[in-house]
Short mmCIF file of C-alpha atoms and ligand atoms in Angstrom, two decimals:
data_model
loop_
_atom_site.label_atom_id
_atom_site.label_comp_id
_atom_site.label_asym_id
_atom_site.label_seq_id
_atom_site.Cartn_x
_atom_site.Cartn_y
_atom_site.Cartn_z
CA MET A 1 5.08 -16.38 -1.74
CA ALA A 2 4.02 -17.34 2.00
CA PRO A 3 2.04 -20.03 3.10
CA THR A 4 -1.72 -19.08 3.34
CA THR A 5 -2.41 -17.32 6.36
CA ARG A 6 -5.97 -16.35 8.11
CA GLN A 7 -8.12 -14.03 5.88
CA LYS A 8 -8.42 -10.75 7.44
CA GLU A 9 -10.76 -9.61 4.13
CA LEU A 10 -14.48 -10.60 2.98
CA GLY A 11 -15.82 -10.64 0.18
CA ARG A 12 -17.29 -7.43 -1.13
CA GLY A 13 -19.87 -6.39 -3.68
CA GLU A 14 -20.31 -2.71 -4.64
CA ARG A 15 -22.14 -0.94 -7.78
CA VAL A 16 -19.60 1.09 -9.92
CA LEU A 17 -22.20 1.86 -12.59
CA PRO A 18 -25.75 1.09 -13.17
CA GLY A 19 -25.61 -2.17 -14.31
CA LEU A 20 -21.82 -2.93 -13.12
CA TRP A 21 -20.57 -4.10 -9.99
CA ARG A 22 -17.31 -4.55 -8.47
CA LEU A 23 -16.71 -7.87 -6.64
CA ARG A 24 -13.56 -7.74 -4.60
CA LEU A 25 -12.44 -10.64 -3.48
CA PRO A 26 -9.58 -11.54 -0.64
CA LEU A 27 -6.31 -13.21 -1.43
CA PRO A 28 -4.02 -14.94 0.87
CA TRP A 29 -0.76 -13.06 -0.36
CA PRO A 30 1.22 -10.60 1.59
CA GLY A 31 0.76 -7.37 -0.28
CA VAL A 32 -1.63 -7.96 -2.36
CA PRO A 33 -4.91 -8.27 -0.15
CA HIS A 34 -7.77 -8.66 -2.91
CA CYS A 35 -8.50 -8.82 -6.45
CA ASN A 36 -11.76 -7.86 -8.24
CA ALA A 37 -13.97 -9.55 -10.49
CA TRP A 38 -16.69 -7.52 -12.49
CA ALA A 39 -20.18 -8.06 -12.95
CA ILE A 40 -21.91 -6.57 -15.86
CA ALA A 41 -25.49 -6.70 -16.74
CA SER A 42 -26.81 -9.00 -19.55
CA GLY A 43 -30.46 -9.19 -20.64
CA SER A 44 -31.76 -11.49 -17.25
CA GLY A 45 -28.06 -12.23 -15.61
CA VAL A 46 -24.47 -11.22 -15.78
CA VAL A 47 -21.43 -11.29 -17.83
CA LEU A 48 -18.91 -12.09 -14.93
CA VAL A 49 -15.30 -11.43 -15.82
CA ASP A 50 -12.71 -12.89 -13.65
CA THR A 51 -13.00 -15.20 -10.76
CA GLY A 52 -10.90 -14.57 -7.73
CA MET A 53 -8.55 -17.35 -6.65
CA HIS A 54 -9.79 -20.98 -5.43
CA GLU A 55 -8.77 -21.88 -1.84
CA PRO A 56 -10.92 -22.99 1.33
CA GLY A 57 -14.24 -20.97 1.30
CA SER A 58 -13.22 -18.71 -1.65
CA LEU A 59 -16.37 -19.62 -3.51
CA ALA A 60 -18.42 -18.43 -0.62
CA GLN A 61 -16.77 -14.99 -0.77
CA LEU A 62 -17.83 -14.37 -4.42
CA GLU A 63 -21.37 -15.33 -3.40
CA ARG A 64 -21.17 -13.44 -0.29
CA ALA A 65 -19.72 -10.37 -2.58
CA MET A 66 -22.62 -10.70 -4.98
CA ASP A 67 -25.51 -11.33 -2.70
CA GLN A 68 -24.51 -7.73 -1.04
CA VAL A 69 -25.29 -6.72 -4.83
CA ASN A 70 -28.37 -9.05 -5.08
CA LEU A 71 -26.70 -11.29 -7.37
CA ARG A 72 -26.34 -15.06 -7.36
CA LEU A 73 -23.80 -17.30 -9.45
CA GLU A 74 -26.91 -18.95 -11.15
CA HIS A 75 -27.46 -15.04 -13.13
CA VAL A 76 -23.71 -15.85 -14.42
CA ARG A 77 -24.58 -16.26 -18.49
CA LEU A 78 -21.02 -16.09 -19.33
CA LEU A 79 -17.40 -15.96 -17.92
CA ALA A 80 -14.81 -14.15 -19.44
CA CYS A 81 -11.11 -14.34 -17.74
CA THR A 82 -8.99 -11.59 -18.83
CA HIS A 83 -5.94 -13.98 -18.13
CA ALA A 84 -5.58 -17.24 -16.91
CA HIS A 85 -3.71 -16.27 -13.56
CA SER A 86 -5.20 -18.09 -10.22
CA ASP A 87 -6.70 -14.94 -9.12
CA HIS A 88 -8.81 -14.52 -12.38
CA TRP A 89 -9.10 -17.77 -13.43
CA GLY A 90 -8.99 -20.26 -10.43
CA GLN A 91 -12.66 -20.76 -9.49
CA ALA A 92 -13.75 -20.76 -13.15
CA ALA A 93 -14.67 -24.62 -12.94
CA PRO A 94 -17.04 -24.03 -10.01
CA ILE A 95 -18.57 -20.85 -11.31
CA ILE A 96 -19.43 -22.74 -14.79
CA GLU A 97 -20.40 -25.58 -13.28
CA ARG A 98 -23.03 -23.41 -10.83
CA ALA A 99 -24.10 -21.42 -13.37
CA GLY A 100 -24.28 -24.12 -16.37
CA CYS A 101 -22.22 -21.13 -18.31
CA GLU A 102 -19.39 -20.92 -21.04
CA LEU A 103 -15.71 -19.91 -20.18
CA TRP A 104 -14.10 -17.39 -22.82
CA MET A 105 -10.60 -16.80 -22.53
CA HIS A 106 -7.23 -16.48 -24.58
CA PRO A 107 -6.06 -19.88 -26.05
CA ASN A 108 -2.31 -19.19 -25.08
CA HIS A 109 -3.14 -20.26 -21.17
CA VAL A 110 -0.26 -22.93 -21.22
CA HIS A 111 1.70 -20.95 -18.90
CA ALA A 112 -1.11 -21.91 -16.33
CA THR A 113 -2.61 -24.89 -17.52
CA ALA A 114 0.74 -26.77 -17.81
CA HIS A 115 1.32 -25.81 -14.19
CA ALA A 116 -1.86 -27.04 -13.09
CA HIS A 117 -1.57 -30.05 -14.86
CA ASP A 118 1.77 -30.92 -13.67
CA PRO A 119 3.07 -28.58 -10.63
CA GLU A 120 5.94 -30.72 -9.97
CA ALA A 121 7.37 -29.81 -13.31
CA ALA A 122 6.35 -26.47 -13.43
CA LEU A 123 8.51 -26.24 -10.20
CA GLU A 124 11.53 -27.92 -11.79
CA ARG A 125 11.87 -25.60 -14.02
CA ARG A 126 11.74 -22.51 -12.22
CA LEU A 127 14.40 -23.84 -9.93
CA GLU A 128 16.39 -24.42 -13.24
CA VAL A 129 15.53 -21.00 -14.04
CA GLY A 130 16.61 -19.82 -10.59
CA ARG A 131 20.35 -22.45 -10.89
CA GLN A 132 20.98 -20.59 -14.01
CA SER A 133 20.38 -17.11 -12.74
CA GLY A 134 22.95 -17.87 -10.03
CA VAL A 135 20.55 -18.67 -7.21
CA PRO A 136 22.50 -20.81 -4.47
CA PRO A 137 21.45 -24.34 -3.80
CA ALA A 138 20.60 -23.80 -0.24
CA ALA A 139 18.09 -20.49 -1.50
CA LEU A 140 16.79 -23.35 -3.99
CA ALA A 141 15.93 -25.48 -1.56
CA GLU A 142 14.01 -23.01 0.72
CA TYR A 143 12.23 -22.00 -2.07
CA ALA A 144 11.05 -25.62 -2.88
CA GLU A 145 9.91 -25.97 0.06
CA LEU A 146 7.99 -23.16 0.40
CA ALA A 147 6.66 -23.64 -2.96
CA LYS A 148 5.52 -26.68 -2.12
CA ARG A 149 2.74 -25.96 0.48
CA PHE A 150 1.75 -23.10 -1.42
CA PRO A 151 -1.76 -23.76 -3.08
CA SER A 152 -2.25 -23.59 -6.95
CA GLY A 153 -5.17 -21.38 -6.58
CA VAL A 154 -6.66 -23.43 -9.18
CA ALA A 155 -9.91 -25.77 -8.32
CA LYS A 156 -9.72 -27.71 -11.65
CA VAL A 157 -7.99 -26.85 -15.07
CA VAL A 158 -11.07 -25.70 -17.40
CA GLU A 159 -10.01 -24.74 -20.83
CA PRO A 160 -12.34 -21.93 -22.91
CA ASP A 161 -15.27 -22.84 -24.81
CA HIS A 162 -14.54 -20.06 -27.15
CA ALA A 163 -10.95 -18.28 -27.79
CA LEU A 164 -11.16 -14.40 -26.41
CA VAL A 165 -8.72 -13.33 -29.13
CA ASP A 166 -8.68 -9.54 -30.87
CA GLY A 167 -12.71 -8.29 -31.94
CA VAL A 168 -14.46 -10.59 -29.87
CA ARG A 169 -17.38 -8.58 -28.64
CA ILE A 170 -19.27 -9.46 -25.70
CA GLU A 171 -22.78 -8.34 -25.50
CA THR A 172 -24.15 -6.76 -22.29
CA ASP A 173 -26.90 -4.17 -21.41
CA LEU A 174 -24.02 -1.54 -21.49
CA GLY A 175 -23.09 -2.17 -24.96
CA GLU A 176 -20.62 -4.24 -26.67
CA TRP A 177 -17.20 -4.98 -24.68
CA VAL A 178 -14.19 -5.75 -27.28
CA ALA A 179 -11.49 -7.87 -26.63
CA TYR A 180 -7.92 -6.87 -27.51
CA GLU A 181 -4.75 -9.14 -26.76
CA THR A 182 -2.40 -7.52 -24.30
CA PRO A 183 0.22 -10.28 -23.91
CA GLY A 184 3.17 -9.13 -21.65
CA HIS A 185 2.14 -9.96 -17.66
CA ALA A 186 0.71 -13.22 -19.28
CA PRO A 187 0.85 -14.25 -22.82
CA SER A 188 -3.04 -15.11 -22.31
CA HIS A 189 -3.77 -11.63 -21.37
CA VAL A 190 -7.04 -9.75 -22.73
CA CYS A 191 -8.33 -6.30 -21.92
CA LEU A 192 -12.08 -5.76 -22.58
CA TYR A 193 -13.21 -2.20 -23.92
CA GLN A 194 -16.56 -0.24 -24.29
CA PRO A 195 -15.78 2.16 -26.50
CA GLU A 196 -19.23 4.09 -26.08
CA ARG A 197 -18.59 5.08 -22.39
CA ARG A 198 -14.81 4.18 -22.86
CA ILE A 199 -14.66 2.01 -20.14
CA LEU A 200 -11.47 -0.30 -20.41
CA ILE A 201 -11.47 -3.89 -17.96
CA SER A 202 -7.76 -3.87 -17.87
CA GLY A 203 -7.08 -7.08 -15.83
CA ASP A 204 -3.66 -7.15 -14.54
CA HIS A 205 -2.10 -5.20 -17.66
CA VAL A 206 -2.61 -1.84 -16.29
CA LEU A 207 -3.37 -1.24 -12.48
CA GLY A 208 -4.20 1.76 -10.55
CA ARG A 209 -0.59 1.07 -8.49
CA ILE A 210 2.03 0.44 -11.23
CA SER A 211 3.45 -2.75 -10.79
CA LEU A 212 5.58 -4.86 -13.41
CA PHE A 213 5.34 -8.70 -13.86
CA TYR A 214 5.85 -11.21 -16.59
CA ASP A 215 5.48 -14.68 -16.82
CA TYR A 216 8.60 -15.39 -18.14
CA GLY A 217 9.65 -18.49 -20.46
CA TYR A 218 6.83 -18.64 -22.73
CA THR A 219 7.29 -16.35 -25.38
CA ASP A 220 10.39 -14.56 -26.63
CA ASP A 221 10.06 -10.95 -25.37
CA PRO A 222 7.07 -10.36 -22.46
CA VAL A 223 8.59 -6.91 -22.47
CA GLY A 224 8.24 -6.26 -26.11
CA GLU A 225 4.83 -7.59 -26.03
CA PHE A 226 3.99 -5.64 -22.76
CA LEU A 227 5.15 -2.07 -24.29
CA GLY A 228 3.17 -3.13 -27.73
CA ALA A 229 -0.03 -3.68 -25.55
CA LEU A 230 0.11 -0.68 -23.80
CA ASP A 231 0.20 1.11 -27.14
CA LYS A 232 -2.61 -0.65 -28.26
CA VAL A 233 -4.85 0.26 -25.28
CA ASP A 234 -3.64 3.75 -25.14
CA VAL A 235 -4.86 4.64 -28.71
CA HIS A 236 -8.59 4.25 -27.08
CA ASP A 237 -8.48 6.91 -24.82
CA ALA A 238 -10.41 4.99 -22.01
CA ARG A 239 -11.82 7.48 -19.24
CA LEU A 240 -12.25 4.41 -16.71
CA ALA A 241 -10.48 1.41 -16.03
CA LEU A 242 -11.46 -1.15 -13.95
CA SER A 243 -8.35 -3.42 -13.16
CA GLY A 244 -7.67 -6.76 -11.45
CA HIS A 245 -6.55 -5.30 -8.35
CA GLY A 246 -7.55 -1.94 -6.40
CA LYS A 247 -10.24 0.75 -6.84
CA PRO A 248 -11.21 1.85 -10.62
CA PHE A 249 -9.49 4.73 -11.91
CA VAL A 250 -9.34 7.43 -13.96
CA ASP A 251 -6.49 9.03 -16.04
CA VAL A 252 -5.87 5.79 -17.87
CA HIS A 253 -3.49 7.51 -20.26
CA GLY A 254 -1.36 8.57 -17.32
CA HIS A 255 -0.98 5.34 -15.80
CA ILE A 256 0.13 4.00 -19.26
CA GLU A 257 2.85 6.81 -19.28
CA GLY A 258 3.97 5.68 -15.85
CA ASN A 259 4.23 1.90 -16.59
CA ARG A 260 6.31 2.40 -20.15
CA ALA A 261 8.41 5.06 -17.62
CA LEU A 262 9.21 2.48 -15.33
CA VAL A 263 9.54 -0.07 -17.75
CA ALA A 264 12.15 2.09 -19.57
CA GLU A 265 14.21 2.67 -15.83
CA ARG A 266 14.26 -0.66 -15.17
CA LEU A 267 15.88 -1.50 -18.51
CA GLU A 268 18.44 1.39 -18.13
CA ALA A 269 19.16 -0.16 -14.48
CA VAL A 270 19.52 -3.37 -15.80
CA LEU A 271 21.75 -2.20 -18.76
CA GLY A 272 23.92 -0.31 -16.53
CA ALA A 273 24.27 -3.31 -13.98
CA VAL A 274 26.26 -5.07 -16.64
CA ARG A 275 28.29 -2.26 -18.56
CA THR A 276 31.28 -3.40 -17.26
CA GLU A 277 31.16 -6.52 -15.37
CA ALA A 278 29.23 -9.91 -16.59
CA LYS A 279 26.91 -10.87 -14.11
CA THR A 280 24.09 -13.34 -13.30
CA ALA A 281 20.27 -12.14 -13.28
CA LEU A 282 20.68 -12.78 -9.37
CA GLU A 283 23.83 -10.41 -9.14
CA ILE A 284 21.52 -7.55 -11.28
CA LEU A 285 18.61 -7.54 -8.80
CA PRO A 286 20.16 -4.98 -6.48
CA ALA A 287 20.46 -2.10 -9.42
CA VAL A 288 16.98 -2.77 -10.13
CA TYR A 289 15.01 -3.37 -6.61
CA ASP A 290 14.96 -1.05 -3.41
CA GLN A 291 14.02 -4.00 -1.37
CA PRO A 292 15.98 -6.76 -0.38
CA VAL A 293 15.70 -9.86 -2.32
CA ASP A 294 14.64 -13.01 -0.36
CA VAL A 295 12.93 -16.11 -0.89
CA ARG A 296 9.66 -15.01 -1.49
CA ASN A 297 10.12 -12.07 -3.52
CA ALA A 298 13.01 -13.83 -5.87
CA THR A 299 10.66 -15.59 -8.45
CA TRP A 300 9.19 -12.60 -9.35
CA PHE A 301 12.20 -10.45 -9.66
CA LEU A 302 14.10 -13.05 -11.55
CA SER A 303 11.22 -13.02 -14.03
CA GLU A 304 10.96 -9.69 -14.41
CA THR A 305 15.07 -9.00 -14.64
CA LEU A 306 15.51 -12.12 -17.17
CA SER A 307 12.57 -10.50 -19.53
CA TYR A 308 14.57 -7.43 -19.35
CA LEU A 309 17.88 -9.34 -20.32
CA ARG A 310 15.79 -10.74 -23.50
CA HIS A 311 14.44 -7.80 -24.48
CA LEU A 312 17.74 -5.84 -24.31
CA GLN A 313 19.49 -9.24 -26.11
CA ARG A 314 17.13 -9.00 -28.97
CA GLN A 315 17.95 -4.99 -29.13
CA GLU A 316 21.60 -6.25 -29.43
CA ARG A 317 22.54 -4.57 -26.08
CA VAL A 318 23.57 -7.09 -24.30
CA SER A 319 24.67 -11.31 -24.48
CA PRO A 320 24.71 -13.94 -22.37
CA GLN A 321 27.70 -15.34 -21.64
CA PRO A 322 27.07 -19.00 -20.74
CA ASP A 323 29.71 -20.38 -17.94
CA GLY A 324 28.87 -23.68 -16.75
CA ASP A 325 25.61 -24.30 -15.46
CA VAL A 326 25.16 -20.19 -14.79
CA GLU A 327 24.14 -17.59 -17.43
CA ARG A 328 26.03 -14.46 -16.93
CA TRP A 329 25.32 -11.27 -18.81
CA LEU A 330 27.09 -8.56 -20.15
CA ALA A 331 26.70 -5.28 -22.28
CA ASN A 332 27.91 -4.97 -26.09
ZN1 ZN B 1 -1.97 -11.78 -13.41
ZN1 ZN B 2 -3.86 -10.73 -10.65
#
């Protein structure tokens, strides 16, 4: 996490296929310079999938990207969000207001809506997870200061008009897109699949550059859910993936395999780290990541590592060893 820096990128629109456009929108996050929204022709307008993050000037970036492909916000007949992270849902409120359209999204969005309703409670919860994971008080205080300055990315909390769950269909000029629930990255995650063209709108479930993230603390086993959701999309043999970040990519199965391999590798690394000595989640991180841990990446890494520990615990391969405020872990 970092304070917002000056935007270096501008919104850009490009046609991927006749009737399907990529809207590339800038993000203020280091290492993640942009996210994608997708517009799909539908009658006299478009279905818009995902929104980009809300921040000063962000709606103008979306309009700029749409304008480059001769679209306007008023053309949006339906907004569907792959999940409730700010870069995919943050601008939902101004979009549906301008377009007068419905929002369709998965109902398990409390991971985002609770945070947006009560950021202080959400921060306190993260600090508690940090404390339990062995993060020293000074680092927690530094993190809290940074987090308070970090914008939420959400214009206003809007809940879906319609639940985007397994089997829901979205009509477009390119055919019907079928929703598949794919939790793991976030409890609210869904992918949209167009079976005749074998195109998968994969959100952040499967990205062109493999990057694992789990919204920890809302479900029992985000890693197990994620692995199940990889199997769920793999059966379709998609030939093109349109993901939440990066360019469209082919070899969708290869990317799914890459995700499975990285999860397996990290589970082994976590298990190896606690084989002979009980450790806190923080003490396990160096065994899992090449990068040094700092206040900006610690939340991500800790959430991911705790998710592996919970998964291993369910498999009865590790056990928590409570020790005062701190939780240590040891292989069984
Ligand atoms: Zn996400
Ligand atoms: Zn994203």
